[in-house]
PDB file of C-alpha atoms in Angstrom:
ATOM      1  CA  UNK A   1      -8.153  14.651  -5.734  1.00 78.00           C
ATOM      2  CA  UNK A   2      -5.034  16.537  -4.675  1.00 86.00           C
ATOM      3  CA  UNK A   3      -3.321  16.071  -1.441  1.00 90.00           C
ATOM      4  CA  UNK A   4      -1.171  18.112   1.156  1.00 94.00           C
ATOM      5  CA  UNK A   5       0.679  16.283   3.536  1.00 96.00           C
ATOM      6  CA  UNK A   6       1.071  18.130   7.107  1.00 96.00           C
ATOM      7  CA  UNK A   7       3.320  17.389  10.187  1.00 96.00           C
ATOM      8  CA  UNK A   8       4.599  19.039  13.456  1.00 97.00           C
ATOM      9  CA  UNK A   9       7.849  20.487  13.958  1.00 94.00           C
ATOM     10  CA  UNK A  10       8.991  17.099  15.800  1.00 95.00           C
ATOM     11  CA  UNK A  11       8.190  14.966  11.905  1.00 96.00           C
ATOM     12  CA  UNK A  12       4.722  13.490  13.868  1.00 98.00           C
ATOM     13  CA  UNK A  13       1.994  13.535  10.250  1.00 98.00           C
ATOM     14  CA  UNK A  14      -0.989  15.428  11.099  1.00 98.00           C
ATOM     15  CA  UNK A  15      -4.313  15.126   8.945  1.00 97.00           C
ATOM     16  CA  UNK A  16      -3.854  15.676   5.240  1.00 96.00           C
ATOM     17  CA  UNK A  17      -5.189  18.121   3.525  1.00 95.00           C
ATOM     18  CA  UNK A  18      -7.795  16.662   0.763  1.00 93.00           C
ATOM     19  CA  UNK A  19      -9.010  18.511  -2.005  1.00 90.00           C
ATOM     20  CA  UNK A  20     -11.629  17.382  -4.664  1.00 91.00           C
ATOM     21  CA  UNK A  21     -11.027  16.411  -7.992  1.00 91.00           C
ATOM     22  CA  UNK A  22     -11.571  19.198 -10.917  1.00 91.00           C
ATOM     23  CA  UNK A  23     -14.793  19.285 -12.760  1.00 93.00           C
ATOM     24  CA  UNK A  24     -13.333  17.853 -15.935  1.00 94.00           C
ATOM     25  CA  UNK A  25     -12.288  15.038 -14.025  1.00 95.00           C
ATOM     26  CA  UNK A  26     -12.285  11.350 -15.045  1.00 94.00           C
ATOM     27  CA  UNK A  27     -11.515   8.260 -13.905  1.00 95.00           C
ATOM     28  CA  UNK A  28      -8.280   7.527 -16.260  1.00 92.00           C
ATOM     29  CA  UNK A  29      -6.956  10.643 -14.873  1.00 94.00           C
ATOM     30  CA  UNK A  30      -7.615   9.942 -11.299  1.00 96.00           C
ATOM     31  CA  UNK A  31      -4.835   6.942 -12.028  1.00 97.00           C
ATOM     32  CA  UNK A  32      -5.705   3.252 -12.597  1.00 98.00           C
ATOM     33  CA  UNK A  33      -4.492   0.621 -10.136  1.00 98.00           C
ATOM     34  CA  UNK A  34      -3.585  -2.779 -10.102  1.00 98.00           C
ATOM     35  CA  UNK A  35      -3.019  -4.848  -7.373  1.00 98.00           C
ATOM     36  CA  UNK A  36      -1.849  -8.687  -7.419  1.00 97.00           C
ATOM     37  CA  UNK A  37      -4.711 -11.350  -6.543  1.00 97.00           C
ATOM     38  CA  UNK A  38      -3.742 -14.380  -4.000  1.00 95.00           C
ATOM     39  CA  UNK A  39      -4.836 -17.596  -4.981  1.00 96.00           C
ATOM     40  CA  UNK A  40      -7.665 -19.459  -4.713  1.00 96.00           C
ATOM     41  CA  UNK A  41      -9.102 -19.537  -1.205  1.00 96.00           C
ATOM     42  CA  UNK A  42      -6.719 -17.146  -0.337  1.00 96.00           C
ATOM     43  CA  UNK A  43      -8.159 -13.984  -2.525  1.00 98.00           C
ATOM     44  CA  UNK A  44      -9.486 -11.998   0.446  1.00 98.00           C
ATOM     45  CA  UNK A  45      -6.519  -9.991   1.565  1.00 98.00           C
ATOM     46  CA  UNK A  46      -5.659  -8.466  -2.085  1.00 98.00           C
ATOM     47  CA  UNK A  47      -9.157  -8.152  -2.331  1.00 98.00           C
ATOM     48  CA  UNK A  48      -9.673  -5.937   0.698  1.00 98.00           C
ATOM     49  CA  UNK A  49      -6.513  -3.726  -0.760  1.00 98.00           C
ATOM     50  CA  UNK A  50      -8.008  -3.084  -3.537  1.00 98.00           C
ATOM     51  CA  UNK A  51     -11.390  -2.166  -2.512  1.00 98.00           C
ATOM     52  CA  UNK A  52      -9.344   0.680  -0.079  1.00 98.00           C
ATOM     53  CA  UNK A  53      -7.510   1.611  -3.359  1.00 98.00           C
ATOM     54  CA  UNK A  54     -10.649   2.432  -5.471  1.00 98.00           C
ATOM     55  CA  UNK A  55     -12.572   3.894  -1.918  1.00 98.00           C
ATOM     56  CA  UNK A  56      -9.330   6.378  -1.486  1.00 98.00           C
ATOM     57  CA  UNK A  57      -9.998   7.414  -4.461  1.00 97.00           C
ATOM     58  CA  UNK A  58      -7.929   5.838  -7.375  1.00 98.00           C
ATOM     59  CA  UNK A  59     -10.464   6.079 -11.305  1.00 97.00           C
ATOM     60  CA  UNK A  60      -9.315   2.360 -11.652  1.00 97.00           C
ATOM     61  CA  UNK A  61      -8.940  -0.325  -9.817  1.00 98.00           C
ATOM     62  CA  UNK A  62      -7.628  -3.907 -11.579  1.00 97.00           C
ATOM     63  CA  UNK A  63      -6.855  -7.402 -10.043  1.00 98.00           C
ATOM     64  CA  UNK A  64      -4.906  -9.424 -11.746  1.00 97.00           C
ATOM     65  CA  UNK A  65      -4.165 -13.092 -11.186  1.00 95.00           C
ATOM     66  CA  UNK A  66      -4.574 -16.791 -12.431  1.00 94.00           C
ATOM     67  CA  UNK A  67      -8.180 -17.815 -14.044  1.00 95.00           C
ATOM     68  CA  UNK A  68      -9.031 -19.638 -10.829  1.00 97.00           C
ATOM     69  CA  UNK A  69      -8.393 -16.867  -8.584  1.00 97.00           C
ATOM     70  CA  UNK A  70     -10.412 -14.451 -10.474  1.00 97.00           C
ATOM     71  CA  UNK A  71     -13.782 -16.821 -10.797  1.00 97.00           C
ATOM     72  CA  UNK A  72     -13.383 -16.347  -6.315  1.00 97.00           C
ATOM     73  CA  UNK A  73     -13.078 -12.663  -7.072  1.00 98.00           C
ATOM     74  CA  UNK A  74     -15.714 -12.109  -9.251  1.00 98.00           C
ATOM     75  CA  UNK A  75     -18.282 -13.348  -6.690  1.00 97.00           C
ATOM     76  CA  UNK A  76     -16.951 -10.401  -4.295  1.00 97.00           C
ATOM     77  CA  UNK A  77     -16.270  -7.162  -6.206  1.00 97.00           C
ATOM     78  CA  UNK A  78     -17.884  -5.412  -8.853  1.00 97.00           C
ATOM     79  CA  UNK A  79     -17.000  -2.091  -9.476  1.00 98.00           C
ATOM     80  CA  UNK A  80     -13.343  -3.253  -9.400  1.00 98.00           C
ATOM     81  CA  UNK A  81     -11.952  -5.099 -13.187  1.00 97.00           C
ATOM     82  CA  UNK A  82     -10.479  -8.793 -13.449  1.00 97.00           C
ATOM     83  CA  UNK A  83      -7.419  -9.555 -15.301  1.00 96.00           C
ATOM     84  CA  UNK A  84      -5.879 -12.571 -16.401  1.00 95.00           C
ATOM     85  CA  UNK A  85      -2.108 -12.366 -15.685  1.00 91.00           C
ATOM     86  CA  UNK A  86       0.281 -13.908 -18.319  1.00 85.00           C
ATOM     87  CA  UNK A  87       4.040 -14.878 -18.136  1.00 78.00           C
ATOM     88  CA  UNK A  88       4.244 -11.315 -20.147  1.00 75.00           C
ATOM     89  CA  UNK A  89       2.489  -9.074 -17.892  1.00 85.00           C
ATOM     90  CA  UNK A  90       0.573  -8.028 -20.640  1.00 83.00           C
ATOM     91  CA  UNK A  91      -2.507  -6.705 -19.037  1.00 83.00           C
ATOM     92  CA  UNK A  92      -0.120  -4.102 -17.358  1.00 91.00           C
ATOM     93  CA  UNK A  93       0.108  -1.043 -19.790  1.00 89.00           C
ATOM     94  CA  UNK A  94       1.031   2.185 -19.680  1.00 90.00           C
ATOM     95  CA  UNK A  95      -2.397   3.674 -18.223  1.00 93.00           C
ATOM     96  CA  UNK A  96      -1.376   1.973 -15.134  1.00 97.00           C
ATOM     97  CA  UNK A  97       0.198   4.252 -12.439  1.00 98.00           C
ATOM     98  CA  UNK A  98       0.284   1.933  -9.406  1.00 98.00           C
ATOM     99  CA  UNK A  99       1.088  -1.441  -8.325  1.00 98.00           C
ATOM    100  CA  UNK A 100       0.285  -3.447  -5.095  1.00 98.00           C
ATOM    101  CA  UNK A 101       1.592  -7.022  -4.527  1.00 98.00           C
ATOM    102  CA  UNK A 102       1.883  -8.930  -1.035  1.00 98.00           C
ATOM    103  CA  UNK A 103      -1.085  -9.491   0.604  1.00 97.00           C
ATOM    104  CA  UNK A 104      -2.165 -13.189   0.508  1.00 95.00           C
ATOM    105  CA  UNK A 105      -0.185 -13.437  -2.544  1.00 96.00           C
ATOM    106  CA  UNK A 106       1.338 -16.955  -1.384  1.00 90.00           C
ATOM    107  CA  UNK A 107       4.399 -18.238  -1.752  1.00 83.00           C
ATOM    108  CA  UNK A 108       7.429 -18.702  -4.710  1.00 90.00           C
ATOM    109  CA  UNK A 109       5.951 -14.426  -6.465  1.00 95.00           C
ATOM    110  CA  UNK A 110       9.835 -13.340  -5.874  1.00 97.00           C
ATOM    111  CA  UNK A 111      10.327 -14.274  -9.541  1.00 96.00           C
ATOM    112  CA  UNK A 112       6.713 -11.886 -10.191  1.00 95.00           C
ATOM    113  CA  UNK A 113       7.817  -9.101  -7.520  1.00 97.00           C
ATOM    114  CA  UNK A 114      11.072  -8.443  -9.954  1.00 97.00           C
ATOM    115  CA  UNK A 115       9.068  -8.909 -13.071  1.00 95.00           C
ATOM    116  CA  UNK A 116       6.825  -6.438 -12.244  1.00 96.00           C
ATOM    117  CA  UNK A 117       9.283  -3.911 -10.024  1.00 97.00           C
ATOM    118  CA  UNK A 118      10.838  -4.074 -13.903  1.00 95.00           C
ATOM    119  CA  UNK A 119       7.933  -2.657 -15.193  1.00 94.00           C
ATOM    120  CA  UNK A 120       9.052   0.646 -13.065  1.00 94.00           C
ATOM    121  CA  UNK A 121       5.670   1.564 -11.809  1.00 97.00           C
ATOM    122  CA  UNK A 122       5.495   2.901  -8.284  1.00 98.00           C
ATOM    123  CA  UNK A 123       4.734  -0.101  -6.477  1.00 98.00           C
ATOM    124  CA  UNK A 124       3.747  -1.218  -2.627  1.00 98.00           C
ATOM    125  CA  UNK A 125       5.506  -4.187  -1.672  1.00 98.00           C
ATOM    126  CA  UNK A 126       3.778  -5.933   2.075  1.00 98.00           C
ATOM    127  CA  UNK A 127       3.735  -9.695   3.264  1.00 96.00           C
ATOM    128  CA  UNK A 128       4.528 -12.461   1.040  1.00 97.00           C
ATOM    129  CA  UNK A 129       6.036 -10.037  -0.973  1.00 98.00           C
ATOM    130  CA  UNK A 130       8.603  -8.943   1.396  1.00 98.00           C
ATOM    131  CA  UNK A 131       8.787 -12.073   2.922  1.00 97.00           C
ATOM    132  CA  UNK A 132       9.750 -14.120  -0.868  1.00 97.00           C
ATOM    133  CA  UNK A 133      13.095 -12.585  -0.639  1.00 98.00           C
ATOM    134  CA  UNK A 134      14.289 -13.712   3.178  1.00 96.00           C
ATOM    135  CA  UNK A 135      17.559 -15.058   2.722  1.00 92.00           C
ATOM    136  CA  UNK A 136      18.511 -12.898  -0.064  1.00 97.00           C
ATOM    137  CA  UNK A 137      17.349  -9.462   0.064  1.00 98.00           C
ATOM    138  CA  UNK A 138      19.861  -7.789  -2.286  1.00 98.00           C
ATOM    139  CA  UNK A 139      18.228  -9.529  -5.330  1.00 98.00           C
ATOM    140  CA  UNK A 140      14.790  -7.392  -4.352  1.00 98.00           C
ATOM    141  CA  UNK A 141      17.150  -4.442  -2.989  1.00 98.00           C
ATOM    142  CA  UNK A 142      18.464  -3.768  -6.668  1.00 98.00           C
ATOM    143  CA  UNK A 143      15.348  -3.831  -8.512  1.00 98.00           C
ATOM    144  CA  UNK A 144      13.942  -0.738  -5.816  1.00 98.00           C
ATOM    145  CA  UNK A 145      13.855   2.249  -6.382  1.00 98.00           C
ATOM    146  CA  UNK A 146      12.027   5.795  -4.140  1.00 98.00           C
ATOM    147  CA  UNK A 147       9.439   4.929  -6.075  1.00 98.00           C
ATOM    148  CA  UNK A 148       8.264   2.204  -4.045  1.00 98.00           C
ATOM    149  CA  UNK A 149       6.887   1.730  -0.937  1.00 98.00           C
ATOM    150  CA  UNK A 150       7.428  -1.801   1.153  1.00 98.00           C
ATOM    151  CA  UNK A 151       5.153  -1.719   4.086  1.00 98.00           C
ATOM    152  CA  UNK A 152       6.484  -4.293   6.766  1.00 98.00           C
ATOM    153  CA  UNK A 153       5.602  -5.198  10.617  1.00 97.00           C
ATOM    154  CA  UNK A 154       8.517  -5.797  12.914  1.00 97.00           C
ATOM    155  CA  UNK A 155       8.558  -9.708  11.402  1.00 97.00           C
ATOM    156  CA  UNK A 156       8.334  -9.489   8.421  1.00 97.00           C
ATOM    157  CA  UNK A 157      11.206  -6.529   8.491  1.00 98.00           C
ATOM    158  CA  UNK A 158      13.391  -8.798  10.502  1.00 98.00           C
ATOM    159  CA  UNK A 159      13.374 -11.087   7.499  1.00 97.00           C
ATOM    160  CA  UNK A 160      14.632  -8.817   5.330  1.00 98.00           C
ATOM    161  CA  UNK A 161      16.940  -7.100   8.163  1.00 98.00           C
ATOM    162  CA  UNK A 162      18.142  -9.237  10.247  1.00 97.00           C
ATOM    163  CA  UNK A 163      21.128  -7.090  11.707  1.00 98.00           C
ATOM    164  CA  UNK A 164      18.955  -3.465  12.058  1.00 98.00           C
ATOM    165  CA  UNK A 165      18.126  -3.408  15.861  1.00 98.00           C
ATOM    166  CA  UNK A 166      14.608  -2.388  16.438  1.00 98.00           C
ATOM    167  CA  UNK A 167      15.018  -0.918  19.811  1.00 97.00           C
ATOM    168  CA  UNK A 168      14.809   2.832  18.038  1.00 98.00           C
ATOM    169  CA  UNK A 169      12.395   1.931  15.177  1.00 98.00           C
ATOM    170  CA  UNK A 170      12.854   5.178  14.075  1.00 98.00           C
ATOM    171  CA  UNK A 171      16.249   5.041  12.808  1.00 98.00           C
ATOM    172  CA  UNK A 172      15.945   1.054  12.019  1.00 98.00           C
ATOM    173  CA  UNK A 173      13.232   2.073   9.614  1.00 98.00           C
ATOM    174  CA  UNK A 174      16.004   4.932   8.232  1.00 98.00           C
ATOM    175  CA  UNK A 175      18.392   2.095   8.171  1.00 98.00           C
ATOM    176  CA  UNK A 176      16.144  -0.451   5.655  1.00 98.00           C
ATOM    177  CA  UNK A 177      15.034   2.342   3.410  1.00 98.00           C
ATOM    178  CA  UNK A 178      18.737   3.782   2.651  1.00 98.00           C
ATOM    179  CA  UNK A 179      19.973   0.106   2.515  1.00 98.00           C
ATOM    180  CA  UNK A 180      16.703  -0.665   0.113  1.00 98.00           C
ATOM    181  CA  UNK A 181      16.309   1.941  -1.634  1.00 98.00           C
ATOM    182  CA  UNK A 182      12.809   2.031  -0.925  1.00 98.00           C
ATOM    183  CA  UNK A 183      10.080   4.021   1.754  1.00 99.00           C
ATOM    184  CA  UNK A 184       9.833   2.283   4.551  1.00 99.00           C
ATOM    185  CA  UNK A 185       6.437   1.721   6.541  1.00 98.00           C
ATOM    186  CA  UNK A 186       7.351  -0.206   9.646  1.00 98.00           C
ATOM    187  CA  UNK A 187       4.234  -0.886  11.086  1.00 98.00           C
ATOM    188  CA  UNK A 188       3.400  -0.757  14.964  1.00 96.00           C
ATOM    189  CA  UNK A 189       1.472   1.066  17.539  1.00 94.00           C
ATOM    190  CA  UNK A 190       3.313   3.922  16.143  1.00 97.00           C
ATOM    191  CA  UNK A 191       4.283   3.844  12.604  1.00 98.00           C
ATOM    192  CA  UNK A 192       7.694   4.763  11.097  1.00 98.00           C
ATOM    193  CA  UNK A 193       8.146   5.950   7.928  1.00 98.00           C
ATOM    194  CA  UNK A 194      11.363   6.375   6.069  1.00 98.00           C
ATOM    195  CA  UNK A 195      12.956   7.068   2.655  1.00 98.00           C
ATOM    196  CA  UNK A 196      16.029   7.090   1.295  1.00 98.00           C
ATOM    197  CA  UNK A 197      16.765  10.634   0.831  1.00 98.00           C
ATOM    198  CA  UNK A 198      17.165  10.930   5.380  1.00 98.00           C
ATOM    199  CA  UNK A 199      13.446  11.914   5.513  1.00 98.00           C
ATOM    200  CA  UNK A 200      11.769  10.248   8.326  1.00 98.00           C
ATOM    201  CA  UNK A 201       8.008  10.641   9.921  1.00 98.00           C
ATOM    202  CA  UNK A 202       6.346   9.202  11.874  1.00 98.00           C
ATOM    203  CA  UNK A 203       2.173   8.539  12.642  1.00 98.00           C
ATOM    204  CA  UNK A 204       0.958   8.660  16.002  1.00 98.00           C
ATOM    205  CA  UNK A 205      -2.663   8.682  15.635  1.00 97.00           C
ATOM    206  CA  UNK A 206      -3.650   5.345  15.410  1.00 97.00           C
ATOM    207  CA  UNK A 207      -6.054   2.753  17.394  1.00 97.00           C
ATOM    208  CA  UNK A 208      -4.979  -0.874  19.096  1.00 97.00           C
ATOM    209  CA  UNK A 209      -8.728  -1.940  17.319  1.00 97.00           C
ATOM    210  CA  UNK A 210      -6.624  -1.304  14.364  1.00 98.00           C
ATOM    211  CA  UNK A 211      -4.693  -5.303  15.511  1.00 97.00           C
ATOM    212  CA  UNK A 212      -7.363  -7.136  13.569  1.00 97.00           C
ATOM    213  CA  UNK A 213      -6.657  -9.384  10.255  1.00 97.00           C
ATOM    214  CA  UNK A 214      -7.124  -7.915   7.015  1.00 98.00           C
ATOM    215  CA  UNK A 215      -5.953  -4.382   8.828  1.00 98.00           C
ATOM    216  CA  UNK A 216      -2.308  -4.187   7.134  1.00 98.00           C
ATOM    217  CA  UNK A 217      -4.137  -4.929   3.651  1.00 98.00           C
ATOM    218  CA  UNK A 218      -6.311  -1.916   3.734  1.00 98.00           C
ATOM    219  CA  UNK A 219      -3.325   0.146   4.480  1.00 98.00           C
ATOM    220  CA  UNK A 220      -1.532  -1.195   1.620  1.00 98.00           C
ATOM    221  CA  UNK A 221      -4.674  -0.634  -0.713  1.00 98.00           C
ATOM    222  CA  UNK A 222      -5.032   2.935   0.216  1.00 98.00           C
ATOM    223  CA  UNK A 223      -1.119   3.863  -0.114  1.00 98.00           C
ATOM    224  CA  UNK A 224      -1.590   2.401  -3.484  1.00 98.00           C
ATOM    225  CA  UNK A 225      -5.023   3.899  -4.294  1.00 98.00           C
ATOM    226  CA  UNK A 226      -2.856   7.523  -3.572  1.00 98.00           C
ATOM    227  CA  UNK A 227       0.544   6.445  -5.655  1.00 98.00           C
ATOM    228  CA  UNK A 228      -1.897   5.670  -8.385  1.00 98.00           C
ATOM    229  CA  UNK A 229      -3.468   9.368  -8.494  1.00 97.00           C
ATOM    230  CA  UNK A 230       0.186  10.629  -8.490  1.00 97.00           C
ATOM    231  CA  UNK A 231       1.605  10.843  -4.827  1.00 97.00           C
ATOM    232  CA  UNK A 232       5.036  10.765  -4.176  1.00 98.00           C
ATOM    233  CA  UNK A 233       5.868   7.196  -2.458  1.00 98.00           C
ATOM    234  CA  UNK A 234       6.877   8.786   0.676  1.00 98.00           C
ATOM    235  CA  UNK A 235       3.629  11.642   1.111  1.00 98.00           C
ATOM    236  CA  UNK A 236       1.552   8.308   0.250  1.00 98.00           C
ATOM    237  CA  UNK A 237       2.882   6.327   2.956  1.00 98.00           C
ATOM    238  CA  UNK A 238       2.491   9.025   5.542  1.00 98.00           C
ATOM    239  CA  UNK A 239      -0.841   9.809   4.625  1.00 98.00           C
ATOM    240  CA  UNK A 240      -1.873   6.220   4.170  1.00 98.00           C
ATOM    241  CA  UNK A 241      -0.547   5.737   7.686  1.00 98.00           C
ATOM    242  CA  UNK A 242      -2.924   8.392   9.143  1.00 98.00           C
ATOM    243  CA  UNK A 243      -5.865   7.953   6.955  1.00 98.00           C
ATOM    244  CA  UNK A 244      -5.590   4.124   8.036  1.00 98.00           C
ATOM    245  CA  UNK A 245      -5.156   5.096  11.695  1.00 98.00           C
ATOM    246  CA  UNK A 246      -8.302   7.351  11.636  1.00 98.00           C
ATOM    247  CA  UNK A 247     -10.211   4.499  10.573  1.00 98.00           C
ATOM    248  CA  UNK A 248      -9.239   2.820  13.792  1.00 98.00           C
ATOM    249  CA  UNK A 249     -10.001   5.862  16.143  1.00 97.00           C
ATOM    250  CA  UNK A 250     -13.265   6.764  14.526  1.00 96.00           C
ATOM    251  CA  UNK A 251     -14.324   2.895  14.228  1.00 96.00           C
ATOM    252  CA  UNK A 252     -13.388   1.709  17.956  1.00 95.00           C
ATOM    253  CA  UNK A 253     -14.098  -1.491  19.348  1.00 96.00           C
ATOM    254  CA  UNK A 254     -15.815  -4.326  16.695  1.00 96.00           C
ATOM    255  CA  UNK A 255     -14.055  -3.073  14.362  1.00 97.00           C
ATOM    256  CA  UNK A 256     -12.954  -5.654  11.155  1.00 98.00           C
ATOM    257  CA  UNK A 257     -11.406  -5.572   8.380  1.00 98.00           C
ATOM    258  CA  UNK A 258     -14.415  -5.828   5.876  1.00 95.00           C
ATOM    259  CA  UNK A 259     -16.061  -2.742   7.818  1.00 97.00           C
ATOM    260  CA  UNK A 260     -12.779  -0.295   7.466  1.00 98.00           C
ATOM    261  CA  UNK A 261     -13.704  -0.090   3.855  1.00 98.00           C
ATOM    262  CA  UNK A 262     -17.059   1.760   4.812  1.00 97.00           C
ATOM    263  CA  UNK A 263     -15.225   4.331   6.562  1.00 97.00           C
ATOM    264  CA  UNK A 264     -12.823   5.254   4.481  1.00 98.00           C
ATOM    265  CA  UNK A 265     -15.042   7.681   2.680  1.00 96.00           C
ATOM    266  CA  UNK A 266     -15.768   9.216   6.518  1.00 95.00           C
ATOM    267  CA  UNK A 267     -12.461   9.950   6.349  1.00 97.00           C
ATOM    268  CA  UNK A 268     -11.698  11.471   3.749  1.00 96.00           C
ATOM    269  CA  UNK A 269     -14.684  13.855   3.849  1.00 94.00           C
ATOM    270  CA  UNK A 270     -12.847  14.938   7.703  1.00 92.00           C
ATOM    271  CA  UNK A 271      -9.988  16.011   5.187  1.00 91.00           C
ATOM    272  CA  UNK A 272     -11.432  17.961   2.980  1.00 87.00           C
ATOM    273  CA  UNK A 273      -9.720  21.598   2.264  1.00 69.00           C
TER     274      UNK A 273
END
């Protein structure tokens, strides 16, 4: 699919403009994803990111992880592919076009997150990810690049920032991405977005029955499930950030995690050109 990003004159993102894939289309060149499995027991959050990265729209849609980890998967997903992750990465070639790590990743992956931010495939960096490298965020700060997207709430951005004052969150999320080097998603009621080039938007369409567990993962899955068809990191995160906050306004009240999946192709058909 191609996509056209819209806002006002005031930087607020408006819907995207969604256009369908060309006939000749196929699913290596709608881009192949991969996004980082959490370990046993905890394999539901990567799991729900990338089901919203293949429902977005990416051809391909891999988890990789540790044998264990994958046997939990396997009894949830089936369109989406298992990998076995090695200490080479080598199930990570060069058909792979985007990268999600974070959600319910666990503990101690700081030592994976630069490994793979190495690899210098747009990647989307949330939770445990971000939260690995409190304490010393220059080591993850000089393996970033525009490229990437890290997609924090106001806690897990204090960990990383502990002297940007989040009283205007629209110039503390300008702040983290020039300091990063990285877009910046920092999450809330309304969503910032910033990269390091001084651009800046910002999503106001958005639900409260969006403040349910499992929410933030879909949002990373579908900004990865666009970086992987071949959206710039910033246009991803602001269309991610709407696409994700339609969900919550069409969905309303009962609405879970699991069931945002389901919508997302609602959504997208709303967009179409």
């Amino acid at each position: 699919m191609g996509f056209t990003l819209n806002f006002t004159k005031d930087g607020t993102i408006t819907r995207p403009k969604l256009v369908p894939p060309p006939s000749d289309a196929h699913k290596y060149s709608r881009g192949h994803a991969i996004v980082w499995s959490g370990p046993p027991l905890r394999t539901g959050a990567s799991r729900l990111a990338a089901q919203a990265a293949l429902a977005v729209g990416a051809g391909l849609v891999t988890i990789i992880g540790d044998r264990a980890a994958l046997v939990e998967q396997a009894a949830h997903v089936t369109a989406i592919m298992l990998r076995e992750a090695n200490d080479a990465l080598a199930c990570i070639d060069q058909r792979v076009t985007a990268l999600a790590i974070g959600p319910g990743a666990g503990s101690g992956i700081a030592d994976i997150v630069c490994a793979l931010l190495k690899r210098e495939i747009p990647m989307v960096l949330d939770a445990d990810a971000i939260t690995a490298f409190a304490g010393d965020p220059a080591r993850l700060f000089e393996h970033l690049c525009a490229n990437d997207v890290m997609t924090p709430h106001a806690g897990e951005f204090a960990r990383l920032f502990p002297d940007i004052d989040l009283a205007d969150r629209a110039a503390a999320a300008l702040c983290a991405a020039e300091r990063s080097g990285a877009v910046v998603l920092l999450k809330g009621p309304q969503t910032h977005i910033a990269a390091p080039d001084g651009r800046v938007a910002v999503n106001r369409h958005a639900s409260p029955w969006l403040a349910t567990a499992g929410s933030g993962d879909v949002l990373t899955g579908l900004i990865c499930g666009l970086m992987a068809q071949g959206v710039a990191a910033f246009d991803a995160a602001c269309m991610g950030a709407w696409l994700h906050g339609d969900i919550g306004v069409r969905a309303g009240p009962g609405l879970t995690a699991d069931s945002m999946i389901n919508y997302i192709p609602l959504v997208l058909t709303g967009s179409l050109a």
